[in-house]
Amino acid sequence: MVLQFSKAVMTEITKISPTLIVLSGLPGSGKTVLAESLSRALSIPIFSIDPIEAAMWRAGLAKTKTGIAAYEVAQALADEHLRLRHSAIVDAVNPIEAPRAAWRKLAAKHRVSLKIIECVCSDETLHRQRIEGRVRSIAGTHELTWANLLQRRAEYEAWTDPGWSWTRRARHPRSCLRKR
């Protein structure tokens, strides 16, 4: 399904270039897997919040100080690529309006297309298994607990912008892709 999704996005992206692609959704919803697939298929760099934030922690910044700063770094990196008329992929939770507005503003600044892909894991059992079993290779990062995810889910606001929603379901062998 990821390959089919990549082809669908690639068809859309080749119509309008450069493009800012923003993948959003709760941890464990498949953002990074999809971002990496798109990056490989389209040869577009990914700016992911988790490795940026982990680098800040390794440099000695307090974990309580890096959330907004990591988004600022990702925006600066994407800004530079868009300035050069290159596309960019952003992999970030984007739980509330403030970071979402920043991506809209960045796309408008460079007069590029903004493609939003909200990733959702609709099966709670699968989502919990993904969170509790995941071990990422990001040096200095910590893994989220299910309790942490539930807290973040309570604070997460669904996107209302036009875009795609990519829903992963455990009971069905395929994921569901639909435009909003």
Short mmCIF file of N, CA and C in Angstrom, two decimals:
data_model
loop_
_atom_site.label_atom_id
_atom_site.label_comp_id
_atom_site.label_asym_id
_atom_site.label_seq_id
_atom_site.Cartn_x
_atom_site.Cartn_y
_atom_site.Cartn_z
N MET A 1 0.82 -1.19 0.00
CA MET A 1 0.00 0.00 0.00
C MET A 1 0.85 1.25 0.00
N VAL A 2 1.98 1.22 0.70
CA VAL A 2 2.84 2.40 0.74
C VAL A 2 3.31 2.73 -0.67
N LEU A 3 3.64 1.72 -1.47
CA LEU A 3 4.09 1.95 -2.83
C LEU A 3 2.97 2.58 -3.66
N GLN A 4 1.74 2.08 -3.53
CA GLN A 4 0.61 2.67 -4.25
C GLN A 4 0.39 4.10 -3.82
N PHE A 5 0.50 4.35 -2.53
CA PHE A 5 0.33 5.71 -2.01
C PHE A 5 1.42 6.62 -2.57
N SER A 6 2.65 6.13 -2.58
CA SER A 6 3.76 6.91 -3.12
C SER A 6 3.51 7.27 -4.58
N LYS A 7 3.00 6.32 -5.35
CA LYS A 7 2.72 6.59 -6.76
C LYS A 7 1.62 7.64 -6.90
N ALA A 8 0.59 7.57 -6.06
CA ALA A 8 -0.49 8.55 -6.11
C ALA A 8 0.03 9.94 -5.79
N VAL A 9 0.86 10.04 -4.76
CA VAL A 9 1.44 11.33 -4.38
C VAL A 9 2.38 11.80 -5.48
N MET A 10 3.18 10.89 -6.02
CA MET A 10 4.13 11.27 -7.06
C MET A 10 3.40 11.84 -8.28
N THR A 11 2.29 11.24 -8.64
CA THR A 11 1.51 11.75 -9.76
C THR A 11 1.05 13.17 -9.48
N GLU A 12 0.58 13.40 -8.27
CA GLU A 12 0.12 14.72 -7.87
C GLU A 12 1.27 15.72 -7.79
N ILE A 13 2.40 15.30 -7.23
CA ILE A 13 3.54 16.19 -7.02
C ILE A 13 4.15 16.62 -8.34
N THR A 14 4.23 15.71 -9.31
CA THR A 14 4.88 16.07 -10.56
C THR A 14 4.11 17.14 -11.32
N LYS A 15 2.84 17.32 -10.97
CA LYS A 15 2.04 18.37 -11.61
C LYS A 15 2.46 19.75 -11.12
N ILE A 16 2.84 19.86 -9.88
CA ILE A 16 3.18 21.14 -9.28
C ILE A 16 4.49 20.99 -8.52
N SER A 17 5.49 21.74 -8.94
CA SER A 17 6.78 21.61 -8.29
C SER A 17 7.35 22.99 -8.09
N PRO A 18 8.08 23.27 -7.08
CA PRO A 18 8.34 22.47 -5.90
C PRO A 18 7.13 22.40 -4.96
N THR A 19 7.22 21.50 -4.00
CA THR A 19 6.11 21.25 -3.09
C THR A 19 6.62 21.06 -1.68
N LEU A 20 5.86 21.53 -0.72
CA LEU A 20 6.12 21.25 0.69
C LEU A 20 5.11 20.18 1.10
N ILE A 21 5.62 19.01 1.45
CA ILE A 21 4.78 17.89 1.88
C ILE A 21 4.90 17.78 3.39
N VAL A 22 3.78 17.89 4.09
CA VAL A 22 3.78 17.82 5.55
C VAL A 22 3.04 16.56 5.98
N LEU A 23 3.76 15.64 6.62
CA LEU A 23 3.14 14.46 7.19
C LEU A 23 2.89 14.73 8.66
N SER A 24 1.67 14.48 9.08
CA SER A 24 1.25 14.80 10.43
C SER A 24 0.50 13.61 11.02
N GLY A 25 0.45 13.56 12.34
CA GLY A 25 -0.29 12.50 13.01
C GLY A 25 0.40 12.11 14.29
N LEU A 26 -0.30 11.35 15.09
CA LEU A 26 0.26 10.91 16.36
C LEU A 26 1.45 9.99 16.16
N PRO A 27 2.33 9.90 17.15
CA PRO A 27 3.43 8.93 17.07
C PRO A 27 2.87 7.52 16.84
N GLY A 28 3.57 6.75 16.03
CA GLY A 28 3.16 5.38 15.77
C GLY A 28 2.08 5.24 14.70
N SER A 29 1.73 6.34 14.04
CA SER A 29 0.67 6.28 13.03
C SER A 29 1.20 5.98 11.63
N GLY A 30 2.51 5.94 11.46
CA GLY A 30 3.09 5.60 10.17
C GLY A 30 3.71 6.77 9.41
N LYS A 31 3.83 7.93 10.05
CA LYS A 31 4.38 9.11 9.36
C LYS A 31 5.77 8.86 8.80
N THR A 32 6.65 8.35 9.62
CA THR A 32 8.04 8.19 9.21
C THR A 32 8.17 7.15 8.11
N VAL A 33 7.45 6.05 8.21
CA VAL A 33 7.49 5.02 7.16
C VAL A 33 7.04 5.62 5.84
N LEU A 34 5.96 6.37 5.87
CA LEU A 34 5.45 6.99 4.66
C LEU A 34 6.40 8.08 4.15
N ALA A 35 6.93 8.91 5.06
CA ALA A 35 7.88 9.96 4.66
C ALA A 35 9.10 9.36 3.99
N GLU A 36 9.63 8.29 4.56
CA GLU A 36 10.82 7.65 3.97
C GLU A 36 10.50 7.06 2.61
N SER A 37 9.34 6.47 2.45
CA SER A 37 8.94 5.92 1.16
C SER A 37 8.81 7.03 0.11
N LEU A 38 8.18 8.11 0.49
CA LEU A 38 8.04 9.25 -0.43
C LEU A 38 9.40 9.84 -0.77
N SER A 39 10.27 9.97 0.22
CA SER A 39 11.60 10.52 0.00
C SER A 39 12.38 9.69 -1.02
N ARG A 40 12.32 8.37 -0.85
CA ARG A 40 13.02 7.49 -1.79
C ARG A 40 12.41 7.60 -3.20
N ALA A 41 11.09 7.57 -3.27
CA ALA A 41 10.41 7.58 -4.57
C ALA A 41 10.59 8.91 -5.30
N LEU A 42 10.62 10.00 -4.55
CA LEU A 42 10.65 11.33 -5.16
C LEU A 42 12.01 12.03 -5.07
N SER A 43 12.96 11.43 -4.37
CA SER A 43 14.28 12.05 -4.13
C SER A 43 14.13 13.44 -3.52
N ILE A 44 13.34 13.49 -2.44
CA ILE A 44 13.10 14.73 -1.72
C ILE A 44 13.59 14.53 -0.28
N PRO A 45 14.30 15.52 0.28
CA PRO A 45 14.78 15.38 1.66
C PRO A 45 13.64 15.43 2.68
N ILE A 46 13.86 14.73 3.80
CA ILE A 46 12.91 14.72 4.92
C ILE A 46 13.51 15.54 6.06
N PHE A 47 12.69 16.37 6.65
CA PHE A 47 13.08 17.07 7.87
C PHE A 47 12.14 16.58 8.96
N SER A 48 12.69 15.72 9.81
CA SER A 48 11.90 15.03 10.83
C SER A 48 12.21 15.60 12.21
N ILE A 49 11.16 15.88 12.96
CA ILE A 49 11.31 16.50 14.28
C ILE A 49 12.07 15.60 15.24
N ASP A 50 11.80 14.31 15.26
CA ASP A 50 12.42 13.43 16.25
C ASP A 50 13.95 13.43 16.21
N PRO A 51 14.60 13.25 15.05
CA PRO A 51 16.07 13.29 15.04
C PRO A 51 16.62 14.68 15.37
N ILE A 52 15.91 15.71 14.96
CA ILE A 52 16.36 17.07 15.29
C ILE A 52 16.33 17.27 16.81
N GLU A 53 15.22 16.87 17.41
CA GLU A 53 15.09 17.02 18.86
C GLU A 53 16.11 16.16 19.61
N ALA A 54 16.33 14.94 19.14
CA ALA A 54 17.31 14.06 19.78
C ALA A 54 18.71 14.66 19.70
N ALA A 55 19.04 15.29 18.58
CA ALA A 55 20.35 15.95 18.46
C ALA A 55 20.49 17.08 19.48
N MET A 56 19.41 17.80 19.71
CA MET A 56 19.43 18.87 20.71
C MET A 56 19.65 18.30 22.11
N TRP A 57 19.04 17.16 22.41
CA TRP A 57 19.23 16.53 23.72
C TRP A 57 20.68 16.06 23.87
N ARG A 58 21.23 15.45 22.81
CA ARG A 58 22.62 15.00 22.86
C ARG A 58 23.57 16.17 23.06
N ALA A 59 23.17 17.34 22.58
CA ALA A 59 24.01 18.54 22.74
C ALA A 59 23.85 19.18 24.12
N GLY A 60 22.95 18.62 24.94
CA GLY A 60 22.82 19.10 26.31
C GLY A 60 21.63 20.00 26.58
N LEU A 61 20.79 20.23 25.58
CA LEU A 61 19.59 21.04 25.83
C LEU A 61 18.57 20.23 26.62
N ALA A 62 17.88 20.88 27.51
CA ALA A 62 16.87 20.21 28.34
C ALA A 62 15.70 19.77 27.47
N LYS A 63 15.17 18.59 27.76
CA LYS A 63 14.04 18.06 26.98
C LYS A 63 12.83 18.98 27.02
N THR A 64 12.68 19.75 28.07
CA THR A 64 11.55 20.66 28.17
C THR A 64 11.71 21.89 27.28
N LYS A 65 12.89 22.10 26.71
CA LYS A 65 13.17 23.30 25.92
C LYS A 65 13.23 23.05 24.42
N THR A 66 13.13 21.81 23.98
CA THR A 66 13.44 21.51 22.58
C THR A 66 12.24 21.36 21.65
N GLY A 67 11.03 21.22 22.16
CA GLY A 67 9.87 20.97 21.31
C GLY A 67 9.67 22.00 20.22
N ILE A 68 9.47 23.24 20.62
CA ILE A 68 9.25 24.32 19.65
C ILE A 68 10.53 24.57 18.85
N ALA A 69 11.69 24.48 19.51
CA ALA A 69 12.95 24.71 18.83
C ALA A 69 13.16 23.71 17.69
N ALA A 70 12.79 22.46 17.88
CA ALA A 70 12.94 21.44 16.83
C ALA A 70 12.08 21.79 15.62
N TYR A 71 10.87 22.29 15.86
CA TYR A 71 10.01 22.73 14.75
C TYR A 71 10.65 23.92 14.03
N GLU A 72 11.25 24.83 14.78
CA GLU A 72 11.93 25.99 14.17
C GLU A 72 13.08 25.54 13.29
N VAL A 73 13.86 24.57 13.75
CA VAL A 73 14.97 24.06 12.94
C VAL A 73 14.43 23.41 11.67
N ALA A 74 13.41 22.57 11.78
CA ALA A 74 12.82 21.92 10.60
C ALA A 74 12.30 22.97 9.62
N GLN A 75 11.68 24.02 10.15
CA GLN A 75 11.17 25.10 9.28
C GLN A 75 12.32 25.81 8.58
N ALA A 76 13.41 26.06 9.29
CA ALA A 76 14.56 26.73 8.68
C ALA A 76 15.16 25.88 7.57
N LEU A 77 15.27 24.58 7.80
CA LEU A 77 15.82 23.68 6.78
C LEU A 77 14.90 23.61 5.56
N ALA A 78 13.61 23.45 5.81
CA ALA A 78 12.64 23.42 4.70
C ALA A 78 12.65 24.75 3.95
N ASP A 79 12.74 25.85 4.69
CA ASP A 79 12.77 27.19 4.10
C ASP A 79 13.93 27.31 3.12
N GLU A 80 15.09 26.83 3.52
CA GLU A 80 16.27 26.92 2.65
C GLU A 80 16.08 26.10 1.38
N HIS A 81 15.52 24.90 1.50
CA HIS A 81 15.28 24.08 0.31
C HIS A 81 14.25 24.70 -0.61
N LEU A 82 13.18 25.22 -0.03
CA LEU A 82 12.15 25.86 -0.84
C LEU A 82 12.69 27.12 -1.52
N ARG A 83 13.56 27.85 -0.82
CA ARG A 83 14.19 29.04 -1.40
C ARG A 83 14.97 28.66 -2.66
N LEU A 84 15.59 27.49 -2.63
CA LEU A 84 16.36 26.99 -3.76
C LEU A 84 15.47 26.33 -4.82
N ARG A 85 14.15 26.39 -4.60
CA ARG A 85 13.15 25.81 -5.50
C ARG A 85 13.20 24.29 -5.52
N HIS A 86 13.54 23.70 -4.36
CA HIS A 86 13.50 22.26 -4.18
C HIS A 86 12.30 21.92 -3.30
N SER A 87 11.74 20.75 -3.48
CA SER A 87 10.67 20.28 -2.61
C SER A 87 11.25 19.81 -1.28
N ALA A 88 10.39 19.68 -0.29
CA ALA A 88 10.81 19.21 1.03
C ALA A 88 9.66 18.43 1.67
N ILE A 89 10.04 17.44 2.47
CA ILE A 89 9.07 16.64 3.25
C ILE A 89 9.32 16.93 4.72
N VAL A 90 8.25 17.16 5.46
CA VAL A 90 8.33 17.38 6.90
C VAL A 90 7.60 16.23 7.59
N ASP A 91 8.27 15.63 8.57
CA ASP A 91 7.71 14.53 9.36
C ASP A 91 7.59 15.03 10.80
N ALA A 92 6.37 15.39 11.19
CA ALA A 92 6.15 15.98 12.51
C ALA A 92 4.72 15.72 12.97
N VAL A 93 4.53 15.62 14.28
CA VAL A 93 3.20 15.39 14.82
C VAL A 93 2.25 16.54 14.44
N ASN A 94 2.71 17.78 14.55
CA ASN A 94 1.88 18.95 14.25
C ASN A 94 0.53 18.86 14.97
N PRO A 95 0.53 18.78 16.30
CA PRO A 95 -0.70 18.47 17.04
C PRO A 95 -1.72 19.59 17.12
N ILE A 96 -1.26 20.83 16.92
CA ILE A 96 -2.15 21.98 17.09
C ILE A 96 -1.97 22.97 15.95
N GLU A 97 -2.72 24.04 15.97
CA GLU A 97 -2.74 25.00 14.88
C GLU A 97 -1.42 25.75 14.67
N ALA A 98 -0.69 26.10 15.72
CA ALA A 98 0.51 26.93 15.56
C ALA A 98 1.53 26.36 14.58
N PRO A 99 1.98 25.12 14.72
CA PRO A 99 2.94 24.62 13.72
C PRO A 99 2.31 24.46 12.34
N ARG A 100 1.04 24.16 12.29
CA ARG A 100 0.35 24.02 11.00
C ARG A 100 0.33 25.36 10.26
N ALA A 101 0.05 26.41 10.99
CA ALA A 101 0.04 27.75 10.40
C ALA A 101 1.43 28.11 9.87
N ALA A 102 2.47 27.68 10.59
CA ALA A 102 3.84 27.97 10.15
C ALA A 102 4.14 27.29 8.82
N TRP A 103 3.65 26.05 8.62
CA TRP A 103 3.88 25.36 7.34
C TRP A 103 3.12 26.06 6.22
N ARG A 104 1.89 26.48 6.51
CA ARG A 104 1.11 27.21 5.50
C ARG A 104 1.83 28.50 5.11
N LYS A 105 2.31 29.20 6.12
CA LYS A 105 3.01 30.47 5.89
C LYS A 105 4.28 30.24 5.06
N LEU A 106 5.01 29.18 5.37
CA LEU A 106 6.24 28.88 4.64
C LEU A 106 5.93 28.56 3.17
N ALA A 107 4.91 27.76 2.93
CA ALA A 107 4.53 27.45 1.54
C ALA A 107 4.11 28.72 0.81
N ALA A 108 3.34 29.58 1.47
CA ALA A 108 2.90 30.83 0.85
C ALA A 108 4.09 31.74 0.56
N LYS A 109 5.03 31.81 1.50
CA LYS A 109 6.22 32.65 1.32
C LYS A 109 6.96 32.31 0.03
N HIS A 110 7.06 31.03 -0.25
CA HIS A 110 7.81 30.58 -1.42
C HIS A 110 6.91 30.28 -2.62
N ARG A 111 5.62 30.52 -2.44
CA ARG A 111 4.64 30.29 -3.51
C ARG A 111 4.74 28.87 -4.07
N VAL A 112 4.75 27.91 -3.14
CA VAL A 112 4.81 26.50 -3.53
C VAL A 112 3.54 25.80 -3.06
N SER A 113 3.30 24.68 -3.65
CA SER A 113 2.16 23.86 -3.27
C SER A 113 2.40 23.24 -1.89
N LEU A 114 1.37 23.18 -1.08
CA LEU A 114 1.42 22.53 0.23
C LEU A 114 0.54 21.30 0.18
N LYS A 115 1.15 20.15 0.42
CA LYS A 115 0.42 18.89 0.46
C LYS A 115 0.45 18.37 1.89
N ILE A 116 -0.70 18.20 2.49
CA ILE A 116 -0.82 17.74 3.87
C ILE A 116 -1.29 16.30 3.85
N ILE A 117 -0.57 15.45 4.58
CA ILE A 117 -0.95 14.05 4.71
C ILE A 117 -1.06 13.76 6.20
N GLU A 118 -2.28 13.54 6.67
CA GLU A 118 -2.49 13.22 8.07
C GLU A 118 -2.57 11.71 8.21
N CYS A 119 -1.69 11.14 9.02
CA CYS A 119 -1.62 9.69 9.22
C CYS A 119 -2.39 9.32 10.49
N VAL A 120 -3.21 8.28 10.37
CA VAL A 120 -4.06 7.84 11.47
C VAL A 120 -3.96 6.31 11.56
N CYS A 121 -3.78 5.81 12.77
CA CYS A 121 -3.85 4.37 13.00
C CYS A 121 -5.20 4.13 13.68
N SER A 122 -6.15 3.60 12.92
CA SER A 122 -7.53 3.51 13.41
C SER A 122 -7.78 2.34 14.34
N ASP A 123 -6.88 1.39 14.40
CA ASP A 123 -7.05 0.23 15.27
C ASP A 123 -6.22 0.44 16.53
N GLU A 124 -6.90 0.65 17.66
CA GLU A 124 -6.20 0.99 18.90
C GLU A 124 -5.25 -0.12 19.36
N THR A 125 -5.62 -1.37 19.14
CA THR A 125 -4.75 -2.48 19.52
C THR A 125 -3.46 -2.45 18.72
N LEU A 126 -3.59 -2.25 17.41
CA LEU A 126 -2.41 -2.15 16.55
C LEU A 126 -1.56 -0.94 16.95
N HIS A 127 -2.20 0.18 17.20
CA HIS A 127 -1.47 1.39 17.56
C HIS A 127 -0.68 1.17 18.86
N ARG A 128 -1.32 0.56 19.82
CA ARG A 128 -0.64 0.30 21.09
C ARG A 128 0.55 -0.65 20.89
N GLN A 129 0.36 -1.69 20.08
CA GLN A 129 1.45 -2.62 19.80
C GLN A 129 2.61 -1.89 19.12
N ARG A 130 2.29 -0.99 18.20
CA ARG A 130 3.33 -0.23 17.50
C ARG A 130 4.12 0.64 18.48
N ILE A 131 3.41 1.31 19.40
CA ILE A 131 4.07 2.19 20.37
C ILE A 131 4.91 1.38 21.36
N GLU A 132 4.32 0.33 21.90
CA GLU A 132 5.02 -0.45 22.92
C GLU A 132 6.16 -1.29 22.37
N GLY A 133 6.12 -1.60 21.06
CA GLY A 133 7.15 -2.45 20.49
C GLY A 133 8.19 -1.72 19.66
N ARG A 134 8.03 -0.43 19.51
CA ARG A 134 8.96 0.24 18.59
C ARG A 134 10.28 0.60 19.25
N VAL A 135 11.32 0.39 18.46
CA VAL A 135 12.67 0.77 18.86
C VAL A 135 13.26 1.45 17.63
N ARG A 136 13.43 2.75 17.72
CA ARG A 136 13.96 3.49 16.59
C ARG A 136 15.46 3.66 16.74
N SER A 137 16.11 3.90 15.64
CA SER A 137 17.57 4.04 15.66
C SER A 137 17.98 5.51 15.70
N ILE A 138 17.33 6.28 16.53
CA ILE A 138 17.66 7.70 16.68
C ILE A 138 18.42 7.84 18.00
N ALA A 139 19.73 8.05 17.89
CA ALA A 139 20.57 8.15 19.09
C ALA A 139 20.08 9.28 19.99
N GLY A 140 19.93 8.96 21.27
CA GLY A 140 19.54 9.98 22.25
C GLY A 140 18.05 10.16 22.42
N THR A 141 17.25 9.44 21.66
CA THR A 141 15.80 9.61 21.78
C THR A 141 15.24 8.64 22.81
N HIS A 142 14.06 8.91 23.25
CA HIS A 142 13.36 8.02 24.18
C HIS A 142 12.08 7.55 23.49
N GLU A 143 11.64 6.39 23.86
CA GLU A 143 10.41 5.87 23.29
C GLU A 143 9.23 6.29 24.15
N LEU A 144 8.15 6.58 23.50
CA LEU A 144 6.92 6.99 24.14
C LEU A 144 6.23 5.79 24.78
N THR A 145 5.60 6.00 25.91
CA THR A 145 4.77 4.95 26.50
C THR A 145 3.35 5.11 25.96
N TRP A 146 2.55 4.08 26.13
CA TRP A 146 1.15 4.17 25.70
C TRP A 146 0.42 5.27 26.48
N ALA A 147 0.72 5.40 27.76
CA ALA A 147 0.10 6.46 28.58
C ALA A 147 0.46 7.84 28.04
N ASN A 148 1.73 8.02 27.62
CA ASN A 148 2.15 9.30 27.02
C ASN A 148 1.37 9.56 25.73
N LEU A 149 1.20 8.51 24.93
CA LEU A 149 0.48 8.68 23.67
C LEU A 149 -0.97 9.07 23.93
N LEU A 150 -1.61 8.44 24.90
CA LEU A 150 -3.00 8.78 25.21
C LEU A 150 -3.14 10.24 25.63
N GLN A 151 -2.17 10.73 26.37
CA GLN A 151 -2.18 12.14 26.77
C GLN A 151 -2.03 13.03 25.54
N ARG A 152 -1.11 12.68 24.65
CA ARG A 152 -0.92 13.47 23.44
C ARG A 152 -2.14 13.39 22.53
N ARG A 153 -2.78 12.23 22.48
CA ARG A 153 -3.98 12.08 21.65
C ARG A 153 -5.09 12.99 22.14
N ALA A 154 -5.20 13.17 23.45
CA ALA A 154 -6.23 14.05 24.01
C ALA A 154 -6.01 15.51 23.61
N GLU A 155 -4.76 15.87 23.34
CA GLU A 155 -4.41 17.24 22.97
C GLU A 155 -4.35 17.46 21.46
N TYR A 156 -4.39 16.39 20.68
CA TYR A 156 -4.23 16.47 19.23
C TYR A 156 -5.53 16.95 18.57
N GLU A 157 -5.39 17.91 17.67
CA GLU A 157 -6.53 18.44 16.91
C GLU A 157 -6.45 17.92 15.48
N ALA A 158 -7.54 17.37 14.98
CA ALA A 158 -7.56 16.87 13.60
C ALA A 158 -7.41 18.05 12.64
N TRP A 159 -6.77 17.80 11.52
CA TRP A 159 -6.60 18.83 10.49
C TRP A 159 -7.94 19.09 9.81
N THR A 160 -8.15 20.32 9.43
CA THR A 160 -9.35 20.67 8.65
C THR A 160 -8.98 21.12 7.25
N ASP A 161 -7.67 21.32 6.99
CA ASP A 161 -7.22 21.73 5.67
C ASP A 161 -7.49 20.64 4.65
N PRO A 162 -7.63 21.02 3.38
CA PRO A 162 -7.70 19.99 2.34
C PRO A 162 -6.38 19.21 2.33
N GLY A 163 -6.47 17.98 2.04
CA GLY A 163 -5.27 17.14 2.00
C GLY A 163 -5.68 15.69 1.95
N TRP A 164 -4.75 14.83 2.31
CA TRP A 164 -5.00 13.39 2.35
C TRP A 164 -5.03 12.91 3.78
N SER A 165 -5.79 11.87 3.98
CA SER A 165 -5.75 11.15 5.25
C SER A 165 -5.34 9.72 4.91
N TRP A 166 -4.30 9.25 5.58
CA TRP A 166 -3.81 7.89 5.36
C TRP A 166 -4.09 7.11 6.62
N THR A 167 -5.04 6.20 6.56
CA THR A 167 -5.47 5.44 7.72
C THR A 167 -4.94 4.02 7.63
N ARG A 168 -4.25 3.60 8.71
CA ARG A 168 -3.75 2.23 8.78
C ARG A 168 -4.72 1.42 9.61
N ARG A 169 -5.10 0.27 9.10
CA ARG A 169 -6.06 -0.59 9.80
C ARG A 169 -5.48 -1.97 9.95
N ALA A 170 -5.69 -2.56 11.12
CA ALA A 170 -5.14 -3.89 11.39
C ALA A 170 -5.95 -4.99 10.74
N ARG A 171 -7.24 -4.82 10.70
CA ARG A 171 -8.10 -5.89 10.20
C ARG A 171 -8.09 -6.01 8.69
N HIS A 172 -7.61 -5.00 8.02
CA HIS A 172 -7.58 -5.01 6.56
C HIS A 172 -6.12 -5.03 6.10
N PRO A 173 -5.81 -5.81 5.10
CA PRO A 173 -4.42 -5.89 4.66
C PRO A 173 -3.91 -4.58 4.06
N ARG A 174 -4.81 -3.71 3.66
CA ARG A 174 -4.39 -2.46 3.04
C ARG A 174 -4.72 -1.27 3.92
N SER A 175 -3.99 -0.23 3.70
CA SER A 175 -4.30 1.03 4.36
C SER A 175 -5.32 1.75 3.50
N CYS A 176 -5.95 2.73 4.07
CA CYS A 176 -6.98 3.48 3.37
C CYS A 176 -6.48 4.90 3.10
N LEU A 177 -6.45 5.29 1.85
CA LEU A 177 -6.04 6.63 1.45
C LEU A 177 -7.26 7.37 0.94
N ARG A 178 -7.50 8.55 1.48
CA ARG A 178 -8.62 9.34 0.97
C ARG A 178 -8.27 10.82 1.06
N LYS A 179 -8.82 11.54 0.12
CA LYS A 179 -8.66 13.01 0.15
C LYS A 179 -9.70 13.57 1.08
N ARG A 180 -9.31 14.64 1.83
CA ARG A 180 -10.27 15.34 2.70
C ARG A 180 -10.88 16.46 1.94
#
